[in-house]
Amino acid sequence: MTQHTALSAQPAGPGESAAGPRIDVEALGSYLLGRWAGVRRAARDLTADPDLHRIDGLPMAEHRRRVTAQLQLLVERGSVHRAFPSRLGGADDPGGNIAGFEELVLADPSLQIKAGVQWGLFGSAILHLGTAAHHDRWLPDVMSLRLPGAFAMTETGHGSDVSAIATTATFDPATDEFVLHTPFRAAWKDYLGNAARDGKAAVVFAQLITGGGPRAVRHGVHAFVVPIRDDGGAFLPGVGGDDDGLKGGLNGIDNGRLHFDHVRIPRTNLLNRYGDVAPDGTYSSPIASPGRRFFTMLGTLVQGRVSLDGAAVAASKAALAIAVRYANERRQFRATPDAEEQKLLDYQLHQRRLLTRLATTYAASFAHEELLAGFHEVFSGARDTDADRQDLETLAAALKPLSTWHALETLQECREACGGAGFLAENRLALLRADLDVYATFEGDNNVLLQLVAKRLLSDYAAEFRKADFGVLARWVAAQAADATWHRTGLRQMVQTVADSGSEKKAANYLKDEASQRALLTDRVGAMVAALAGSLRGAAKLPPAEAAKVFNRHQHQLIEAARAHAELLQWEAFSRALAGIKEPGTLAVLTRLRDLFGLGLVEKNLGWYLMNGRLSAQRARTVGPYVNRLLHRLRPHAQDLVDAFGYGPGQLRAAIATGAEGLRQQEAIAYARRARGSAPVPEQQPQAHV
Amino acid sequence: MTQHTALSAQPAGPGESAAGPRIDVEALGSYLLGRWAGVRRAARDLTADPDLHRIDGLPMAEHRRRVTAQLQLLVERGSVHRAFPSRLGGADDPGGNIAGFEELVLADPSLQIKAGVQWGLFGSAILHLGTAAHHDRWLPDVMSLRLPGAFAMTETGHGSDVSAIATTATFDPATDEFVLHTPFRAAWKDYLGNAARDGKAAVVFAQLITGGGPRAVRHGVHAFVVPIRDDGGAFLPGVGGDDDGLKGGLNGIDNGRLHFDHVRIPRTNLLNRYGDVAPDGTYSSPIASPGRRFFTMLGTLVQGRVSLDGAAVAASKAALAIAVRYANERRQFRATPDAEEQKLLDYQLHQRRLLTRLATTYAASFAHEELLAGFHEVFSGARDTDADRQDLETLAAALKPLSTWHALETLQECREACGGAGFLAENRLALLRADLDVYATFEGDNNVLLQLVAKRLLSDYAAEFRKADFGVLARWVAAQAADATWHRTGLRQMVQTVADSGSEKKAANYLKDEASQRALLTDRVGAMVAALAGSLRGAAKLPPAEAAKVFNRHQHQLIEAARAHAELLQWEAFSRALAGIKEPGTLAVLTRLRDLFGLGLVEKNLGWYLMNGRLSAQRARTVGPYVNRLLHRLRPHAQDLVDAFGYGPGQLRAAIATGAEGLRQQEAIAYARRARGSAPVPEQQPQAHV
């Protein structure tokens, strides 16, 4: 076990990359593939098929047709039905289904998301919100694509606030029908995939109303299956719509708008698992509270967020595989006049740009694997209490914002790190980024999701004395026991200064210690939540409008606390994953990578740690240099670390990640060697003006 | 003068927006238009012409044809020749030329950049690197577009390191010709606008070689006018090329590659202002040092960076005009069950997202106006010493990275802040971002430019004792006089704590004081440069390869120092601009906006200020809350602040910035009011499960 010496805080000696730890790339690759390795491998083989690839520059109409045809190919190859019941031809394998689905992003994100609309949203809504009769009646056609459908939740006027949508579904006992209606322009359904062209039906979310006139009662948002087009593709009577037209990306999907003018559907088209209406108009539900019912219904759709988390991780991996390969071949500038030009990845700044994001990508990947496992537990029914569902939803709401923003930032940094080549479509990065852009706001706006996480943190905090175990949060209770005075007066900082007795090495030992990192990250979340709880404590007694103002004055803090919590979750997942790595070389390198991730978080929030007395100025000053040292020591392993992602030419398909740049550089170097001696000499520097 | 009370640190009273300061939007608008207001107004009128607009979703080939035709329209309307000599039909007005040019970005960035290639790069190279005979021979055809040309500097293997390009131009005295040659694949010219389709000629940068065989001498990079296509559009003998194909944006431009196989051009096609070859092969130059000659030649091309800085500012303004308008009309979520839904811009987080970037945009705008004025001074010949040119180049290298990154970040934040609507092409943000993406790496990679700035800071620092006045940098010499001990032992922090005696108000008064902000920002630049100089001091004595390693170990710090310097320049420009505002209400609001910008910089780097003893923990803890208070107080002025940018529907052309969202919201509110009393009542919460 070479771990101890490998992790030494001593500067790397000159022979380090030869004598130091080595990654077992194949073993690490298998480990990263996780629980559904077989499904992922099969999905990656699928994404290598040119028939499923995006063709850059297709006009929107052709791109849409191509993606629609590709969906049919997915059906033929049996790649998209794992989540559906076995009795209908599925595999009752919700986790495996997502694992395969998220890999599709590297064929064409439009294909991934259009498949997600058809089977993940439209089909899932029927599966999870409907009951057996609905499954029998519609799922076979949904699975076979004979019934392409839209998922009509969002309205032009209501995105994140789903409970406020304005479309109504009023029950008419005279005809045993619901009447779907759009009362005004802002209530049009909007941004719906499959709505502009392909959709024959839609699952429409609307306010369910029973009883007429003054006795009318609104039971909140429910889902209805509504036919929208005839076989010729024309809108059915009362249905209208619009094409959302060109978008910033994902132009293989026919997003559009829908509206309803007193459209009648049979009563039995209500997806009635969580709320039903009898022929006499009596409403019933297994969940008495309308609020809890609403959140339960929405909760069944969490898989969208889970799969975006996974797709964002996959795209980040691909981007880094392209940019690291290029940075390992491309040369620019000479250190000295007779040296060869330096490889980009030997520059400290380039390491900062790519390797820090590589560390975050590993963290996000391990965190996603845990999220996916949790999702599978709940949706396979293995662990499916209300609390399990709420934990899953909170975890998805925490991870999806971080991973989707991370993907955008990584794609952008990789594109810039590849210079002009990064901007060419042939190198994937720019167009992948354009497609993934909307991942930050769909299936839950990232900021709204983080706010939900913060509210959960606050309610867990309030429940502190009632609940013995609440996972991650338990730890910071201990941290809170210490008086805030301890931190704020600088007592802790003084102790750190004395402990380090001015030694950078001691400070570095502290930073690379897993327990220190955990304490720093955990303590921050705890202290932020406690501070928020303190600030908001009085609000409960204020009139609602005043309370809302107090809440709003702390909104930025709320989001920051949720982000800190989500980052801690990623760090914990990374640390847990280290426990599963047996091979010492791989473990040594990945431990450094985890340290880079953890200390990168500390470095980013250094102001907080200092301001709140968690780090002495002396220790704080060692963080940046220690991060730089980690970058230097990880640099020799960069190629192995991206190779372990397991993406080959079939998935990457980037001209600069094929070795072409390496060949060009070799050709140039060989030319210079041949010319040596016969090359023109440089003009002499004049004596006077050097 | 209401400034004093307006700037009070007291929380805003309820009537603040009525009784508080108001912006004179028209006056501020004129002020922002700056020295070339007339030219800008005319250019904006031009950008409102549908013939010049981008049509979203055009196939690449059509988009290219459209932009080429638009260039002809610009010629017909006489909008693009101000920089050229009056004797040839220009106006000898380099500053005005750029002012008009950068506004074109809102018609279509492809149009702006293709015009930039033709007149700003190809034409400017002939103007600035050539001499009178070249001007007479080529400029009329360049101006009229009879001679479309490429600017062939970058090679596939050499972007930022121009001095290392490998294309050769070898003089052959036997025929009085230069022989242009591409020795290997990495030396192909790449990413050149006008190269794939339209270019008939190119200004090719190549290593000039005189003398044959063992007596051959390389005189460094020079520029040559090289015909590349015949009138039918076919490559001339020896010339070859490639199409760069689809890109992440700017697809109205025909970027491509060029290579040369012993292509012969007359000796007089050398643009010989800074280096000439006599018929006998004798090389001569007015600049004896090859290094200085090279940088002088490149320096004449600084206008590309100046104009990208301006175009990035224009795009940021447009993005914020769209997103702020929408956030002022769009409503989402209710604070209380019977309240109207809240406008997005009333949320603290939304203010954080948009108003901080609005402050930076104002700072970047004022800084650009100064850069443009400096550019005009140099290129009109009014102040044109070597030192003036170097200052201009450093200023451009500092501002262009910050403004182009800021534009990308702002476009992205605005796009996300508009949710799904922000992703639609009809709302401009996503596609503008795609087009502007490459601004971060062309005309000088942003990180490479910042490194140049850092090197200048270091050389100014080294010259400290030889040079009495070196502008911005002079101030921190004083700051350095105080011993580092003063900062690092916390003595200064203790003094701050005592001075504030625990009062948040006193800390806030400190923060909003212009002199405090200046001191904080200036001190940071000074201390960072001093620390770097200290770290690098020993390197000069090391062997070159070792010295390069030391330098590389501090590359991240170098870039951070340059960034801090550039931010200070923006802050200073904003502060100077305040001095020119006479109207008290406008001055009061803009002063707050400047404070938001300055304190936003302090907040971002709080870790540094604490770690290096510049702020006490107590003062540091007031920064975030004070920024939040500024956001709250600026919020009522947000619409005025974007209206003052002066962009109307002709420039913005975004469906959500037309008032449509406001009408939709009014319709929904009116519907709810009409329905009041007759609306279905919500289902009752059950007693048990609240």
Coordinates of C-alpha atoms in Angstrom, one line a residue, chain B residues 311-560:
Chain B
A311 CA -19.3 45.2 -29.0
A312 CA -19.2 43.1 -25.9
V313 CA -20.5 46.1 -23.9
A314 CA -23.2 46.7 -26.4
A315 CA -24.4 43.1 -26.3
S316 CA -24.4 43.1 -22.4
K317 CA -26.5 46.3 -22.5
A318 CA -29.0 44.7 -24.9
A319 CA -29.2 41.5 -22.8
L320 CA -29.9 43.4 -19.7
A321 CA -32.5 45.6 -21.4
I322 CA -34.3 42.5 -22.4
A323 CA -34.1 40.6 -19.1
V324 CA -34.8 43.6 -16.8
R325 CA -37.8 44.5 -18.9
Y326 CA -39.1 41.0 -18.6
A327 CA -38.3 40.7 -14.9
N328 CA -40.3 43.9 -14.4
E329 CA -43.4 42.5 -16.1
R330 CA -43.2 38.8 -15.4
R331 CA -44.8 37.5 -12.2
Q332 CA -44.3 34.2 -10.4
F333 CA -45.3 32.9 -7.0
R334 CA -47.4 34.7 -4.4
A335 CA -46.0 36.0 -1.2
T336 CA -49.4 35.3 0.5
P337 CA -52.5 33.5 -0.8
D338 CA -54.4 36.7 -1.6
A339 CA -51.6 38.8 -2.9
E340 CA -50.9 39.3 -6.5
E341 CA -48.0 37.3 -7.8
Q342 CA -44.6 38.9 -7.3
K343 CA -42.6 40.5 -10.1
L344 CA -39.4 38.6 -10.7
L345 CA -37.3 41.7 -10.1
D346 CA -38.7 42.0 -6.6
Y347 CA -36.9 38.9 -5.6
Q348 CA -33.6 39.5 -3.9
L349 CA -31.9 36.7 -5.9
H350 CA -33.1 38.1 -9.2
Q351 CA -31.7 41.5 -8.2
R352 CA -28.4 39.8 -7.4
R353 CA -28.4 38.1 -10.8
L354 CA -29.3 41.1 -12.9
L355 CA -28.3 44.3 -11.1
T356 CA -24.8 43.3 -10.2
R357 CA -24.2 42.7 -13.9
L358 CA -25.9 45.9 -14.7
A359 CA -23.3 47.7 -12.5
T360 CA -20.5 45.9 -14.2
T361 CA -21.9 46.8 -17.6
Y362 CA -21.9 50.5 -16.7
A363 CA -18.3 50.2 -15.5
A364 CA -17.3 48.4 -18.7
S365 CA -19.1 51.0 -20.8
F366 CA -17.3 53.9 -19.2
A367 CA -14.0 52.1 -19.4
H368 CA -14.6 51.4 -23.0
E369 CA -15.3 55.0 -23.8
E370 CA -11.9 55.9 -22.3
L371 CA -10.2 53.1 -24.3
L372 CA -11.8 54.4 -27.5
A373 CA -10.7 57.9 -26.8
G374 CA -7.2 56.7 -26.2
F375 CA -7.3 54.7 -29.4
H376 CA -8.4 57.7 -31.3
E377 CA -5.6 59.8 -29.8
V378 CA -3.0 57.3 -30.9
F379 CA -4.4 56.5 -34.3
S380 CA -5.3 60.1 -35.3
G381 CA -1.7 60.9 -34.5
A382 CA -2.6 63.4 -31.7
R383 CA -0.6 61.4 -29.1
D384 CA 1.4 58.7 -30.8
T385 CA 4.7 58.0 -28.9
D386 CA 5.9 54.5 -28.3
A387 CA 4.8 54.9 -24.7
D388 CA 1.3 56.0 -25.8
R389 CA 1.0 52.9 -28.0
Q390 CA 2.1 50.6 -25.3
D391 CA -0.3 52.1 -22.8
L392 CA -3.1 51.7 -25.3
E393 CA -2.2 48.1 -26.0
T394 CA -2.0 47.3 -22.3
L395 CA -5.3 49.0 -21.7
A396 CA -7.0 47.0 -24.5
A397 CA -5.4 43.8 -23.3
A398 CA -6.8 44.5 -19.8
L399 CA -10.3 45.5 -20.8
K400 CA -11.2 43.1 -23.7
P401 CA -10.9 39.9 -21.6
L402 CA -13.1 41.3 -18.8
S403 CA -15.8 42.7 -21.1
T404 CA -16.0 39.7 -23.4
W405 CA -16.3 37.3 -20.5
H406 CA -18.7 39.6 -18.9
A407 CA -20.9 39.6 -22.0
L408 CA -21.0 35.8 -22.1
E409 CA -21.8 35.6 -18.4
T410 CA -24.5 38.3 -18.7
L411 CA -26.1 36.8 -21.7
Q412 CA -26.2 33.5 -19.9
E413 CA -27.6 34.8 -16.7
C414 CA -30.2 36.8 -18.6
R415 CA -31.1 33.8 -20.6
E416 CA -31.6 31.7 -17.4
A417 CA -33.4 34.6 -15.7
C418 CA -35.9 34.5 -18.5
G419 CA -36.5 30.7 -18.1
G420 CA -37.8 28.8 -21.1
A421 CA -38.5 32.0 -22.9
G422 CA -34.8 32.9 -22.7
F423 CA -33.9 29.8 -24.7
L424 CA -36.2 30.7 -27.7
A425 CA -34.4 32.2 -30.6
E426 CA -37.1 34.9 -30.8
N427 CA -35.8 36.4 -27.6
R428 CA -32.2 36.8 -28.9
L429 CA -30.3 35.9 -25.8
A430 CA -29.2 32.3 -26.5
L431 CA -28.1 33.0 -30.1
L432 CA -26.4 36.2 -29.3
R433 CA -24.4 34.3 -26.7
A434 CA -23.5 31.6 -29.2
D435 CA -22.2 34.3 -31.6
L436 CA -20.2 36.1 -28.9
D437 CA -18.6 33.0 -27.5
V438 CA -15.6 33.2 -29.7
Y439 CA -14.9 36.8 -28.7
A440 CA -13.2 35.4 -25.6
T441 CA -10.5 33.7 -27.6
F442 CA -10.1 35.6 -30.9
E443 CA -8.1 38.8 -31.4
G444 CA -6.0 37.5 -28.5
D445 CA -7.0 34.7 -26.1
N446 CA -8.3 36.4 -22.9
N447 CA -5.9 34.5 -20.7
V448 CA -2.9 35.3 -22.9
L449 CA -3.9 39.0 -22.9
L450 CA -4.2 39.1 -19.1
Q451 CA -0.7 37.5 -18.9
L452 CA 0.6 40.3 -21.1
V453 CA -1.0 42.8 -18.7
A454 CA 0.6 41.1 -15.7
K455 CA 4.0 41.2 -17.4
R456 CA 3.6 44.9 -17.9
L457 CA 2.6 45.4 -14.3
L458 CA 5.7 43.6 -13.2
S459 CA 8.0 45.6 -15.5
D460 CA 6.4 48.8 -14.3
Y461 CA 7.0 47.6 -10.8
A462 CA 10.6 46.9 -11.6
A463 CA 10.9 50.4 -13.1
E464 CA 9.4 52.0 -10.0
F465 CA 12.6 53.7 -9.0
R466 CA 13.4 54.9 -12.4
K467 CA 10.1 56.3 -13.4
A468 CA 8.4 59.1 -11.5
D469 CA 4.9 58.7 -12.9
F470 CA 3.3 55.5 -14.0
G471 CA -0.4 56.3 -13.7
V472 CA -2.6 53.9 -11.8
L473 CA 0.4 52.0 -10.4
A474 CA 1.9 55.0 -8.7
R475 CA -0.7 54.8 -5.9
W476 CA 0.2 51.5 -4.5
V477 CA 3.8 52.4 -4.0
A478 CA 2.6 54.4 -1.0
A479 CA 0.6 51.5 0.1
Q480 CA 3.7 49.3 0.0
A481 CA 5.5 51.6 2.3
A482 CA 3.7 50.2 5.2
D483 CA 5.3 47.0 6.4
A484 CA 3.6 43.7 5.4
T485 CA 3.6 43.0 9.1
W486 CA 1.0 45.7 9.6
H487 CA -1.4 43.7 7.4
R488 CA -0.5 40.2 8.3
T489 CA -0.4 40.4 12.1
G490 CA -3.9 41.8 12.1
L491 CA -2.9 45.2 13.4
R492 CA -4.9 46.9 10.8
Q493 CA -7.9 44.7 11.4
M494 CA -7.7 45.6 15.1
V495 CA -7.7 49.2 14.2
Q496 CA -10.8 48.8 12.0
T497 CA -12.6 46.9 14.7
V498 CA -11.9 49.7 17.2
A499 CA -12.8 52.4 14.7
D500 CA -16.2 50.7 13.9
S501 CA -16.7 50.0 17.6
G502 CA -19.0 47.2 16.6
S503 CA -21.3 49.5 14.7
E504 CA -22.7 48.2 11.4
K505 CA -23.5 51.8 10.3
K506 CA -19.9 52.9 10.7
A507 CA -18.7 49.9 8.7
A508 CA -21.3 50.8 6.0
N509 CA -20.1 54.4 5.9
Y510 CA -16.6 53.1 5.4
L511 CA -17.7 50.8 2.6
K512 CA -19.7 53.4 0.6
D513 CA -16.8 55.9 0.8
E514 CA -15.2 56.3 -2.6
A515 CA -11.8 56.7 -1.0
S516 CA -12.2 53.4 0.9
Q517 CA -13.2 51.5 -2.2
R518 CA -10.3 53.0 -4.1
A519 CA -7.9 52.1 -1.3
L520 CA -9.2 48.6 -1.1
L521 CA -9.0 47.9 -4.8
T522 CA -5.7 49.7 -5.4
D523 CA -4.1 48.2 -2.4
R524 CA -5.0 44.7 -3.7
V525 CA -3.4 45.2 -7.1
G526 CA -0.3 46.7 -5.5
A527 CA 0.1 43.9 -3.0
M528 CA -0.5 41.2 -5.5
V529 CA 2.1 42.6 -7.9
A530 CA 4.6 43.2 -5.1
A531 CA 4.1 39.6 -3.9
L532 CA 4.6 38.3 -7.5
A533 CA 7.7 40.4 -8.0
G534 CA 9.0 39.0 -4.8
S535 CA 8.4 35.5 -5.8
L536 CA 9.9 35.9 -9.2
R537 CA 12.9 38.0 -8.2
G538 CA 15.3 35.1 -8.0
A539 CA 14.2 33.7 -11.3
A540 CA 16.3 36.2 -13.3
K541 CA 19.4 34.5 -12.0
L542 CA 18.3 31.0 -12.9
P543 CA 19.0 29.1 -16.1
P544 CA 16.2 30.0 -18.6
A545 CA 14.4 26.6 -18.3
E546 CA 14.4 26.8 -14.5
A547 CA 13.2 30.4 -14.6
A548 CA 10.4 29.4 -16.8
K549 CA 9.3 26.8 -14.2
V550 CA 9.3 29.4 -11.5
F551 CA 7.2 31.7 -13.7
N552 CA 4.8 28.8 -14.5
R553 CA 4.3 28.1 -10.8
H554 CA 2.9 31.6 -10.4
Q555 CA 0.8 31.8 -13.6
H556 CA -2.5 31.6 -11.8
Q557 CA -1.4 34.5 -9.5
L558 CA -0.2 36.4 -12.5
I559 CA -3.6 36.2 -14.1
E560 CA -5.4 37.1 -10.9

